[in-house]
Amino acid sequence: MENIDETPFRITRTVQALGSALRGEPENVPDAGLGSGDRISSEPEKLWFKESSSKNLQNRDFLSPTTVLNTLYADGQVPPVVMGRVLSLKGCGVLPVAGGEVMGEGLRVRVDRIAAFQKVLSGVSAYLKPPSQRQGGVVLNCPALHPKPNLPSPDTLTLGQLRTVLLTDHLGALLRRQGFTVSCCPVLPEDSNIIVFLRILGVDWPSVPVSWTNDEREEKMLEALQNSPYKEREETDGGRRESEGKKMEGEKEWGTLRVNLKRVFQEEQLPGYDPSLGTCTVHRDGVSHLAQLDRATTDCTVSTATAVHVTSCQDEFRQQQIAMLWRASGATVTQRHLVCGPVKTPGSHLSAAQYLQLRRVQMKEASEMKYGEQVQGQTWDDIIKVMTSATVRFELLSTVHMSPVTLDVQREGSVSTKGPRGGVFVMYNCARLHTLFDSYERGMEKGLYPEIPEGSQLDFSALKEEGEWLLLFNYLIPFSELLDQSGQALECDGGGARVNLKTEQICKFLVSLSKDFSSYYNRVHVLGEPLPHLFNQMFCRLQLLRALRELYHRALDTLHLPPIRQL
């Protein structure tokens, strides 16, 4: 049985409890019966909406619209007994209610903000990690990095393929945070050009010695396909023509082994695969791909594994062929395809290497324009490297993965060091928080300020600025559930070939947070005069901003972006 006082606040649990109160299910209100990571049903969500805009948060935190009230009650009149349940709402993870009333827009509810500040800022760590640790293994397969037959290089890697690599890297970090055992595929030769290039972007891809081979597994996979019940044993002229029309991309034919992929997904009842897959000829690079998948699955120490193929839309058909070949070889691993839309560069055609170099040059020029001659030396080289990586990651990962991305890659363009435009803006605001706390620590060393007290010793009624509640309610409290979304979507997926894991959420969250934090920080003078009667408010604000700084670190870590401590 969970302890109400110890359970962190959750938006989903609060919405669940409000829905139960509105429907007249008081027995479910004290504890909605949800585990920390459980998904709530969509029905209660339709009854209530969490507010997020600064304007609406001035008078309400949750709203049940008039249309909902009219559906539930005659003439939309909320019975007093229902109103009583809403106003006395309690439960594990449920935000405390301070008040509520029926207005023209519906039934609006206000949270007890002082109690929320007190509890959240006195136990921040619970809000900076997923609500529960999941179990299971995930193999993340990035087809763009497989030899076809040659190993990809930074000069041959397309921007669409680079998008899939960065998305795989980000998804791996998110899933590991949630407790999954993650194995990435394929392994690449250590110190190869592609490994060096990926490290520049902060991608720590698994590598093996140059002398390593996977020959034994390739022989094993080839033998499995030769013995597969889906192997084409007899071939008519018509069958031969069909096979030749569906050959896999790659090198010349490797023998005459052909497999009927259509039979695989039809007989094994695997929905979502292209009905035109037909029969394909097996090539050496395809067998190599299967052997890498077999290695990754074997290395995944958890028995229940899911393979997610992160592929571009241009390569989706080929990857469906690989997936069905793997199935035909006897693999029983659940397979999902996360498909990325194209990356468009109107007026230009750049490789991944050229794109990264362009952004690095633009980042250095922008920094020199803003900071002048101080932009030199190893420290600035490291800053420009991180800022360039942030720019690239946010440009390629901030869009829903199925949608296309359009980049401005004209040489005369520039990367702005200010303005809400993505990675640079996020890193800049994270650096502002570090500068703030550096200033506070210097003041403390001079004897101007005492140490920040524990949250339990502060009076959080001093946080009256609307932006302070917005930062807590829109970012600190929901962050834990945001970290849980990809694993939740993977486990609750409908079972088709494609899967949507909302990989854009962290980038969008960080950009939105940075806009709201920047607006607040530009309005409010956090470090006040060193006068004892002003310390409580200052310390409350520092507690809030210290929590935000840690939130930035946790979110940026899923993008493998180290925080920049000064700019």
Short mmCIF file of C-alpha atoms in Angstrom, two decimals, residues 40-533:
data_model
loop_
_atom_site.label_atom_id
_atom_site.label_comp_id
_atom_site.label_asym_id
_atom_site.label_seq_id
_atom_site.Cartn_x
_atom_site.Cartn_y
_atom_site.Cartn_z
CA ILE A 40 -4.50 5.51 -17.17
CA SER A 41 -7.53 4.95 -19.32
CA SER A 42 -8.32 7.62 -21.88
CA GLU A 43 -11.89 8.15 -20.63
CA PRO A 44 -11.04 10.08 -17.44
CA GLU A 45 -8.62 12.20 -19.45
CA LYS A 46 -11.51 13.43 -21.59
CA LEU A 47 -13.33 14.77 -18.54
CA TRP A 48 -10.52 17.06 -17.41
CA PHE A 49 -7.84 19.15 -19.04
CA LYS A 50 -4.61 20.26 -17.44
CA GLU A 51 -3.99 23.94 -18.09
CA SER A 52 -0.57 25.04 -19.27
CA SER A 53 -0.81 28.62 -20.57
CA SER A 54 0.22 31.47 -18.31
CA LYS A 55 -3.10 33.21 -18.92
CA ASN A 56 -5.28 30.26 -17.84
CA LEU A 57 -3.06 29.35 -14.89
CA GLN A 58 -3.94 32.70 -13.34
CA ASN A 59 -7.33 31.32 -12.29
CA ARG A 60 -7.30 27.52 -12.73
CA ASP A 61 -5.04 24.48 -12.99
CA PHE A 62 -7.55 21.87 -14.22
CA LEU A 63 -10.77 22.37 -16.15
CA SER A 64 -13.76 20.15 -16.84
CA PRO A 65 -15.41 21.99 -19.77
CA THR A 66 -19.09 22.94 -19.84
CA THR A 67 -19.65 20.43 -22.67
CA VAL A 68 -18.55 17.62 -20.32
CA LEU A 69 -20.74 18.88 -17.47
CA ASN A 70 -23.75 19.09 -19.79
CA THR A 71 -23.18 15.46 -20.75
CA LEU A 72 -22.87 14.23 -17.17
CA TYR A 73 -25.50 16.32 -15.39
CA ALA A 74 -28.89 17.81 -16.17
CA ASP A 75 -28.47 21.40 -17.34
CA GLY A 76 -24.76 21.12 -16.53
CA GLN A 77 -25.42 21.68 -12.81
CA VAL A 78 -22.77 19.93 -10.72
CA PRO A 79 -24.47 18.30 -7.67
CA PRO A 80 -23.18 19.55 -4.28
CA VAL A 81 -22.08 16.02 -3.34
CA VAL A 82 -19.92 15.83 -6.48
CA MET A 83 -18.50 19.27 -5.81
CA GLY A 84 -17.65 18.13 -2.30
CA ARG A 85 -15.76 15.12 -3.63
CA VAL A 86 -13.77 17.28 -6.03
CA LEU A 87 -12.82 19.84 -3.38
CA SER A 88 -11.81 17.19 -0.84
CA LEU A 89 -9.80 15.18 -3.34
CA LYS A 90 -6.99 13.09 -1.88
CA GLY A 91 -4.96 10.08 -3.02
CA CYS A 92 -1.53 8.70 -3.77
CA GLY A 93 0.18 11.01 -6.24
CA VAL A 94 -2.85 13.32 -6.38
CA LEU A 95 -2.20 17.05 -6.23
CA PRO A 96 -3.98 18.75 -3.29
CA VAL A 97 -6.97 20.90 -4.21
CA ALA A 98 -7.22 24.43 -2.81
CA GLY A 99 -10.55 25.38 -4.34
CA GLY A 100 -12.85 25.28 -7.32
CA GLU A 101 -16.03 26.67 -8.80
CA VAL A 102 -18.29 26.36 -11.81
CA MET A 103 -17.86 29.25 -14.24
CA GLY A 104 -18.89 29.89 -17.81
CA GLU A 105 -16.09 27.77 -19.21
CA GLY A 106 -16.80 24.83 -16.89
CA LEU A 107 -15.71 23.46 -13.53
CA ARG A 108 -12.31 24.83 -12.73
CA VAL A 109 -10.02 23.58 -10.00
CA ARG A 110 -7.05 25.25 -8.34
CA VAL A 111 -4.20 23.28 -6.78
CA ASP A 112 -2.86 24.08 -3.32
CA ARG A 113 0.30 25.61 -4.74
CA ILE A 114 2.12 26.19 -1.46
CA ALA A 115 1.74 22.51 -0.53
CA ALA A 116 2.84 21.48 -4.04
CA PHE A 117 5.96 23.68 -3.92
CA GLN A 118 6.80 22.36 -0.46
CA LYS A 119 6.53 18.68 -1.35
CA VAL A 120 8.12 18.81 -4.81
CA LEU A 121 11.09 20.99 -3.88
CA SER A 122 11.71 19.01 -0.70
CA GLY A 123 11.99 15.76 -2.70
CA VAL A 124 13.07 16.75 -6.21
CA SER A 125 14.88 13.50 -7.08
CA ALA A 126 11.58 11.60 -7.40
CA TYR A 127 10.52 13.97 -10.21
CA LEU A 128 13.73 13.61 -12.21
CA LYS A 129 13.49 9.88 -13.00
CA PRO A 130 10.84 7.63 -14.57
CA PRO A 131 8.05 6.68 -12.15
CA SER A 132 8.99 3.00 -12.32
CA GLN A 133 11.71 0.71 -13.62
CA ARG A 134 10.52 -1.49 -16.46
CA GLN A 135 11.87 -4.89 -17.36
CA GLY A 136 12.76 -6.38 -20.69
CA GLY A 137 15.33 -6.05 -23.43
CA VAL A 138 15.31 -3.89 -26.53
CA VAL A 139 17.55 -4.32 -29.57
CA LEU A 140 17.83 -1.02 -31.43
CA ASN A 141 18.80 -1.74 -35.02
CA CYS A 142 20.02 1.12 -37.20
CA PRO A 143 20.05 -0.11 -40.83
CA ALA A 144 21.91 3.03 -41.96
CA LEU A 145 25.07 1.77 -40.23
CA HIS A 146 25.09 -1.73 -41.76
CA PRO A 147 27.56 -2.40 -44.61
CA LYS A 148 25.84 -2.50 -48.03
CA PRO A 149 28.35 -4.10 -48.72
CA ASN A 150 30.83 -1.37 -47.71
CA LEU A 151 30.92 0.24 -44.27
CA PRO A 152 29.19 3.65 -44.30
CA SER A 153 31.40 6.73 -43.89
CA PRO A 154 30.61 10.34 -42.90
CA ASP A 155 30.83 11.25 -46.59
CA THR A 156 28.37 8.56 -47.72
CA LEU A 157 25.93 8.91 -44.82
CA THR A 158 22.88 10.92 -45.90
CA LEU A 159 21.10 13.42 -43.66
CA GLY A 160 18.08 11.10 -43.54
CA GLN A 161 20.34 8.30 -42.32
CA LEU A 162 22.02 10.61 -39.80
CA ARG A 163 18.56 11.39 -38.42
CA THR A 164 17.95 7.67 -37.80
CA VAL A 165 21.33 7.29 -36.05
CA LEU A 166 20.72 10.21 -33.69
CA LEU A 167 17.18 9.03 -33.01
CA THR A 168 18.46 5.52 -32.18
CA ASP A 169 21.02 7.01 -29.80
CA HIS A 170 18.41 9.18 -28.05
CA LEU A 171 15.89 6.35 -27.83
CA GLY A 172 18.52 4.06 -26.32
CA ALA A 173 19.28 6.60 -23.58
CA LEU A 174 15.57 7.01 -22.78
CA LEU A 175 14.89 3.27 -22.61
CA ARG A 176 17.92 2.61 -20.40
CA ARG A 177 16.62 5.27 -18.01
CA GLN A 178 13.39 3.31 -17.76
CA GLY A 179 15.16 0.09 -16.82
CA PHE A 180 15.32 -1.68 -20.18
CA THR A 181 18.43 -3.59 -21.20
CA VAL A 182 19.37 -2.03 -24.54
CA SER A 183 21.65 -3.46 -27.22
CA CYS A 184 22.52 -1.47 -30.34
CA CYS A 185 23.08 -3.02 -33.74
CA PRO A 186 25.34 -3.23 -35.72
CA VAL A 187 28.71 -3.15 -33.99
CA LEU A 188 31.26 -1.09 -35.95
CA PRO A 189 35.06 -1.36 -36.27
CA GLU A 190 36.72 0.70 -33.55
CA ASP A 191 38.38 3.93 -34.67
CA SER A 192 36.75 3.68 -38.10
CA ASN A 193 35.82 6.97 -39.74
CA ILE A 194 32.16 6.51 -38.93
CA ILE A 195 32.88 5.79 -35.24
CA VAL A 196 35.08 8.91 -34.98
CA PHE A 197 32.37 11.00 -36.66
CA LEU A 198 29.67 9.72 -34.32
CA ARG A 199 31.81 10.47 -31.26
CA ILE A 200 32.05 14.10 -32.39
CA LEU A 201 28.26 14.18 -32.11
CA GLY A 202 28.37 12.54 -28.67
CA VAL A 203 27.20 9.14 -29.93
CA ASP A 204 28.94 6.30 -28.10
CA TRP A 205 28.18 3.52 -30.59
CA PRO A 206 29.33 -0.06 -29.75
CA SER A 207 32.54 -1.03 -31.52
CA VAL A 208 34.73 -4.11 -31.95
CA PRO A 209 38.39 -4.63 -32.90
CA VAL A 210 39.15 -4.26 -36.60
CA SER A 211 40.13 -7.95 -36.72
CA TRP A 212 36.68 -9.05 -35.42
CA THR A 213 34.52 -11.14 -37.74
CA ASN A 214 31.00 -12.52 -37.52
CA ASP A 215 31.60 -15.39 -39.93
CA GLU A 216 30.26 -18.15 -37.70
CA ARG A 217 26.96 -16.36 -37.16
CA GLU A 218 26.68 -15.61 -40.87
CA GLU A 219 27.08 -19.32 -41.63
CA LYS A 220 24.49 -20.09 -38.95
CA MET A 221 21.97 -17.62 -40.45
CA LEU A 222 22.57 -18.85 -43.99
CA GLU A 223 22.02 -22.44 -42.90
CA ALA A 224 18.82 -21.44 -41.07
CA LEU A 225 17.48 -19.81 -44.25
CA GLN A 226 18.44 -22.80 -46.36
CA ASN A 227 16.43 -24.99 -43.98
CA SER A 228 13.56 -22.55 -43.61
CA PRO A 229 10.04 -23.75 -44.47
CA TYR A 230 9.66 -20.50 -46.39
CA LYS A 231 12.52 -21.25 -48.78
CA GLU A 232 11.45 -21.42 -52.41
CA ARG A 233 12.19 -25.02 -53.35
CA GLU A 234 10.75 -25.05 -56.84
CA GLU A 235 10.65 -22.22 -59.27
CA THR A 236 8.67 -21.69 -62.42
CA ASP A 237 9.47 -19.08 -65.04
CA GLY A 238 6.73 -16.94 -63.58
CA GLY A 239 8.12 -17.39 -60.09
CA ARG A 240 11.59 -16.46 -61.33
CA ARG A 241 10.28 -13.24 -62.82
CA GLU A 242 8.52 -12.42 -59.53
CA SER A 243 11.72 -13.01 -57.56
CA GLU A 244 13.79 -10.86 -59.86
CA GLY A 245 11.31 -8.04 -59.41
CA LYS A 246 11.75 -8.14 -55.63
CA LYS A 247 15.51 -8.53 -55.23
CA MET A 248 17.04 -6.86 -52.20
CA GLU A 249 19.37 -3.96 -52.81
CA GLY A 250 22.99 -4.92 -52.43
CA GLU A 251 25.76 -6.78 -54.14
CA LYS A 252 25.42 -9.52 -56.71
CA GLU A 253 23.34 -12.60 -55.96
CA TRP A 254 24.78 -14.98 -53.40
CA GLY A 255 23.85 -18.36 -54.79
CA THR A 256 20.23 -19.00 -55.73
CA LEU A 257 18.63 -18.98 -52.27
CA ARG A 258 15.20 -17.38 -52.37
CA VAL A 259 12.68 -16.94 -49.57
CA ASN A 260 8.95 -16.25 -49.85
CA LEU A 261 8.49 -13.30 -47.48
CA LYS A 262 4.80 -12.90 -48.17
CA ARG A 263 4.13 -16.36 -46.78
CA VAL A 264 6.10 -15.44 -43.64
CA PHE A 265 3.92 -12.53 -42.54
CA GLN A 266 0.70 -14.14 -43.79
CA GLU A 267 1.16 -17.54 -42.14
CA GLU A 268 2.60 -16.08 -38.92
CA GLN A 269 -0.14 -13.42 -38.86
CA LEU A 270 2.15 -10.39 -38.68
CA PRO A 271 0.08 -7.30 -39.56
CA GLY A 272 1.36 -4.11 -41.13
CA TYR A 273 3.85 -5.51 -43.65
CA ASP A 274 3.89 -4.45 -47.31
CA PRO A 275 1.81 -6.98 -49.30
CA SER A 276 4.19 -6.58 -52.26
CA LEU A 277 7.17 -8.08 -50.40
CA GLY A 278 6.80 -11.31 -52.39
CA THR A 279 9.85 -13.53 -52.85
CA CYS A 280 13.36 -12.15 -52.44
CA THR A 281 16.84 -13.38 -53.26
CA VAL A 282 19.23 -13.61 -50.31
CA HIS A 283 22.48 -11.63 -50.62
CA ARG A 284 25.63 -11.60 -48.54
CA ASP A 285 24.94 -8.17 -47.02
CA GLY A 286 21.48 -9.37 -45.97
CA VAL A 287 22.95 -12.38 -44.19
CA SER A 288 25.53 -10.11 -42.55
CA HIS A 289 22.65 -7.92 -41.33
CA LEU A 290 20.86 -10.95 -39.86
CA ALA A 291 24.06 -12.14 -38.16
CA GLN A 292 24.46 -8.75 -36.51
CA LEU A 293 20.86 -8.91 -35.26
CA ASP A 294 21.48 -12.42 -33.94
CA ARG A 295 24.56 -11.19 -32.06
CA ALA A 296 22.67 -8.24 -30.58
CA THR A 297 19.81 -10.47 -29.45
CA THR A 298 22.23 -12.96 -27.89
CA ASP A 299 24.04 -10.14 -26.08
CA CYS A 300 20.72 -8.91 -24.70
CA THR A 301 20.70 -10.71 -21.36
CA VAL A 302 16.92 -10.40 -20.90
CA SER A 303 14.86 -13.25 -22.30
CA THR A 304 11.93 -11.11 -23.50
CA ALA A 305 13.41 -8.83 -26.14
CA THR A 306 11.88 -6.51 -28.73
CA ALA A 307 13.77 -5.39 -31.82
CA VAL A 308 13.10 -1.85 -33.05
CA HIS A 309 14.36 -1.14 -36.56
CA VAL A 310 14.96 2.63 -36.80
CA THR A 311 14.91 3.28 -40.52
CA SER A 312 14.32 6.05 -43.03
CA CYS A 313 11.18 5.98 -45.12
CA GLN A 314 13.35 5.38 -48.21
CA ASP A 315 14.77 2.21 -46.64
CA GLU A 316 11.56 0.94 -45.03
CA PHE A 317 10.78 -1.64 -47.73
CA ARG A 318 14.28 -3.11 -47.58
CA GLN A 319 14.09 -3.27 -43.78
CA GLN A 320 10.77 -5.10 -43.96
CA GLN A 321 12.53 -7.62 -46.17
CA ILE A 322 15.29 -8.04 -43.58
CA ALA A 323 12.73 -8.40 -40.78
CA MET A 324 10.85 -11.15 -42.61
CA LEU A 325 14.09 -12.90 -43.54
CA TRP A 326 15.02 -12.89 -39.86
CA ARG A 327 11.63 -14.35 -39.04
CA ALA A 328 12.03 -16.96 -41.77
CA SER A 329 15.36 -17.98 -40.19
CA GLY A 330 13.47 -18.94 -37.02
CA ALA A 331 13.79 -15.74 -34.96
CA THR A 332 10.79 -15.19 -32.68
CA VAL A 333 11.76 -11.74 -31.42
CA THR A 334 8.95 -9.17 -31.59
CA GLN A 335 9.90 -6.67 -34.29
CA ARG A 336 8.76 -3.08 -34.71
CA HIS A 337 9.69 -0.49 -37.32
CA LEU A 338 10.21 3.14 -36.30
CA VAL A 339 10.16 4.99 -39.61
CA CYS A 340 11.67 8.46 -40.07
CA GLY A 341 10.52 10.96 -42.67
CA PRO A 342 12.98 12.48 -45.17
CA VAL A 343 15.39 15.33 -44.47
CA LYS A 344 15.07 18.01 -47.14
CA THR A 345 17.70 20.64 -48.01
CA PRO A 346 16.20 22.87 -50.73
CA GLY A 347 18.84 24.06 -53.16
CA SER A 348 21.63 21.87 -51.77
CA HIS A 349 22.70 18.29 -51.35
CA LEU A 350 24.97 17.67 -48.38
CA SER A 351 26.42 14.56 -46.80
CA ALA A 352 26.34 14.15 -43.04
CA ALA A 353 30.00 15.22 -42.85
CA GLN A 354 29.39 18.38 -44.90
CA TYR A 355 26.33 19.29 -42.84
CA LEU A 356 28.20 18.95 -39.53
CA GLN A 357 31.13 21.00 -40.84
CA LEU A 358 28.76 23.73 -42.08
CA ARG A 359 27.03 23.98 -38.70
CA ARG A 360 30.39 24.03 -36.88
CA VAL A 361 31.68 26.91 -39.03
CA GLN A 362 28.41 28.82 -38.59
CA MET A 363 28.48 28.22 -34.82
CA LYS A 364 32.03 29.54 -34.55
CA GLU A 365 31.22 32.62 -36.62
CA ALA A 366 28.12 33.36 -34.53
CA SER A 367 30.13 32.98 -31.31
CA GLU A 368 32.87 35.31 -32.59
CA MET A 369 30.26 37.93 -33.51
CA LYS A 370 28.78 37.81 -30.00
CA TYR A 371 31.85 37.25 -27.80
CA GLY A 372 34.66 38.68 -29.91
CA GLU A 373 38.33 37.80 -29.47
CA GLN A 374 37.75 35.64 -26.39
CA VAL A 375 36.52 32.85 -28.69
CA GLN A 376 39.79 30.92 -28.84
CA GLY A 377 41.57 28.09 -27.09
CA GLN A 378 40.52 24.61 -26.04
CA THR A 379 37.65 25.75 -23.80
CA TRP A 380 35.93 27.53 -26.66
CA ASP A 381 36.67 24.66 -29.04
CA ASP A 382 34.84 22.36 -26.62
CA ILE A 383 31.93 24.82 -26.27
CA ILE A 384 31.56 25.15 -30.05
CA LYS A 385 31.69 21.36 -30.41
CA VAL A 386 28.86 20.87 -27.90
CA MET A 387 26.78 23.74 -29.30
CA THR A 388 27.18 22.36 -32.83
CA SER A 389 26.08 18.93 -31.66
CA ALA A 390 23.10 20.52 -29.88
CA THR A 391 22.14 22.40 -33.04
CA VAL A 392 22.28 19.25 -35.17
CA ARG A 393 20.38 17.09 -32.68
CA PHE A 394 17.58 19.59 -32.14
CA GLU A 395 17.23 20.25 -35.87
CA LEU A 396 16.86 16.53 -36.62
CA LEU A 397 15.02 15.31 -33.51
CA SER A 398 12.49 18.07 -32.67
CA THR A 399 10.05 16.96 -35.36
CA VAL A 400 7.70 13.96 -35.12
CA HIS A 401 9.80 11.14 -36.53
CA MET A 402 7.32 10.26 -39.28
CA SER A 403 7.31 13.85 -40.58
CA PRO A 404 9.86 15.39 -42.95
CA VAL A 405 12.50 17.82 -41.70
CA THR A 406 13.51 20.80 -43.86
CA LEU A 407 16.91 22.36 -43.16
CA ASP A 408 18.38 25.69 -44.24
CA VAL A 409 21.90 24.72 -45.28
CA GLN A 410 22.84 27.79 -47.27
CA ARG A 411 26.38 28.94 -46.46
CA GLU A 412 25.27 32.56 -45.97
CA GLY A 413 22.82 31.42 -43.27
CA SER A 414 23.81 31.44 -39.64
CA VAL A 415 23.18 29.71 -36.35
CA SER A 416 21.78 32.24 -33.89
CA THR A 417 23.24 32.26 -30.37
CA LYS A 418 20.02 33.72 -29.00
CA GLY A 419 16.31 33.51 -29.70
CA PRO A 420 14.05 30.50 -29.15
CA ARG A 421 15.35 28.48 -32.09
CA GLY A 422 16.35 25.12 -30.70
CA GLY A 423 19.51 23.57 -29.34
CA VAL A 424 21.60 26.73 -28.93
CA PHE A 425 18.78 28.47 -27.06
CA VAL A 426 18.37 25.50 -24.72
CA MET A 427 22.10 25.26 -23.97
CA TYR A 428 22.31 29.02 -23.42
CA ASN A 429 19.55 28.96 -20.80
CA CYS A 430 21.09 25.97 -19.06
CA ALA A 431 24.33 27.97 -18.88
CA ARG A 432 22.44 30.93 -17.37
CA LEU A 433 21.41 28.72 -14.46
CA HIS A 434 25.02 27.74 -13.86
CA THR A 435 26.05 31.41 -13.98
CA LEU A 436 23.35 32.25 -11.42
CA PHE A 437 24.57 29.63 -8.95
CA ASP A 438 28.20 30.59 -9.53
CA SER A 439 27.23 34.15 -8.55
CA TYR A 440 25.39 32.89 -5.48
CA GLU A 441 28.37 30.76 -4.39
CA ARG A 442 30.74 33.71 -4.79
CA GLY A 443 28.39 35.81 -2.65
CA MET A 444 28.33 33.04 -0.06
CA GLU A 445 32.15 32.91 0.00
CA LYS A 446 32.16 36.67 0.67
CA GLY A 447 29.75 36.21 3.54
CA LEU A 448 26.84 37.94 1.81
CA TYR A 449 24.51 34.93 1.79
CA PRO A 450 24.10 31.88 4.06
CA GLU A 451 23.75 28.37 2.65
CA ILE A 452 20.42 27.44 1.09
CA PRO A 453 18.28 25.78 3.80
CA GLU A 454 16.41 22.52 3.31
CA GLY A 455 13.01 22.87 1.66
CA SER A 456 11.26 21.88 4.89
CA GLN A 457 12.63 25.04 6.54
CA LEU A 458 11.28 27.45 3.92
CA ASP A 459 7.95 29.23 3.57
CA PHE A 460 6.98 28.68 -0.06
CA SER A 461 4.09 31.13 0.13
CA ALA A 462 6.78 33.61 -0.95
CA LEU A 463 6.59 32.18 -4.50
CA LYS A 464 3.82 34.40 -5.80
CA GLU A 465 5.17 35.11 -9.29
CA GLU A 466 3.00 33.30 -11.85
CA GLY A 467 6.06 32.13 -13.76
CA GLU A 468 7.24 30.17 -10.72
CA TRP A 469 4.12 28.02 -10.60
CA LEU A 470 4.24 27.58 -14.37
CA LEU A 471 7.79 26.18 -14.14
CA LEU A 472 6.80 23.72 -11.42
CA PHE A 473 3.43 22.68 -12.86
CA ASN A 474 4.39 22.43 -16.54
CA TYR A 475 7.90 21.06 -16.22
CA LEU A 476 9.11 19.73 -12.87
CA ILE A 477 6.01 17.72 -11.99
CA PRO A 478 5.34 16.22 -15.49
CA PHE A 479 8.99 15.45 -16.33
CA SER A 480 8.99 12.00 -14.71
CA GLU A 481 6.00 10.88 -16.76
CA LEU A 482 7.56 12.34 -19.91
CA LEU A 483 10.63 10.13 -19.40
CA ASP A 484 8.31 7.11 -19.23
CA GLN A 485 6.47 7.71 -22.51
CA SER A 486 8.71 5.81 -24.94
CA GLY A 487 8.72 2.59 -22.89
CA GLN A 488 5.01 2.93 -22.22
CA ALA A 489 4.29 3.31 -25.93
CA LEU A 490 6.52 0.33 -26.77
CA GLU A 491 4.76 -1.93 -24.25
CA CYS A 492 1.24 -0.76 -25.13
CA ASP A 493 1.73 -0.74 -28.90
CA GLY A 494 -1.14 -2.15 -30.95
CA GLY A 495 0.99 -4.82 -32.58
CA GLY A 496 1.41 -3.52 -36.15
CA ALA A 497 4.74 -3.34 -37.93
CA ARG A 498 5.18 0.38 -37.31
CA VAL A 499 5.53 1.98 -33.90
CA ASN A 500 5.35 5.63 -32.79
CA LEU A 501 7.50 6.34 -29.73
CA LYS A 502 7.10 10.15 -29.60
CA THR A 503 10.82 10.68 -29.86
CA GLU A 504 10.40 14.44 -30.39
CA GLN A 505 9.01 15.06 -26.91
CA ILE A 506 12.24 15.73 -24.99
CA CYS A 507 13.49 18.31 -27.50
CA LYS A 508 10.14 20.09 -27.60
CA PHE A 509 9.94 19.99 -23.81
CA LEU A 510 13.39 21.58 -23.45
CA VAL A 511 12.65 24.34 -25.96
CA SER A 512 9.35 25.16 -24.24
CA LEU A 513 11.02 25.08 -20.81
CA SER A 514 13.75 27.41 -22.04
CA LYS A 515 11.23 29.92 -23.37
CA ASP A 516 9.33 30.02 -20.07
CA PHE A 517 12.47 30.05 -17.94
CA SER A 518 14.00 32.84 -20.04
CA SER A 519 10.82 34.92 -19.70
CA TYR A 520 10.82 34.42 -15.92
CA TYR A 521 14.55 35.04 -15.51
CA ASN A 522 14.37 38.27 -17.52
CA ARG A 523 11.57 39.58 -15.24
CA VAL A 524 12.72 38.46 -11.80
CA HIS A 525 15.86 39.44 -9.92
CA VAL A 526 16.68 36.21 -8.11
CA LEU A 527 19.73 37.22 -6.07
CA GLY A 528 18.42 40.10 -3.98
CA GLU A 529 20.09 42.38 -1.49
CA PRO A 530 21.83 40.45 1.33
CA LEU A 531 19.14 41.37 3.86
CA PRO A 532 17.81 38.67 6.21
CA HIS A 533 14.14 39.54 5.66
#
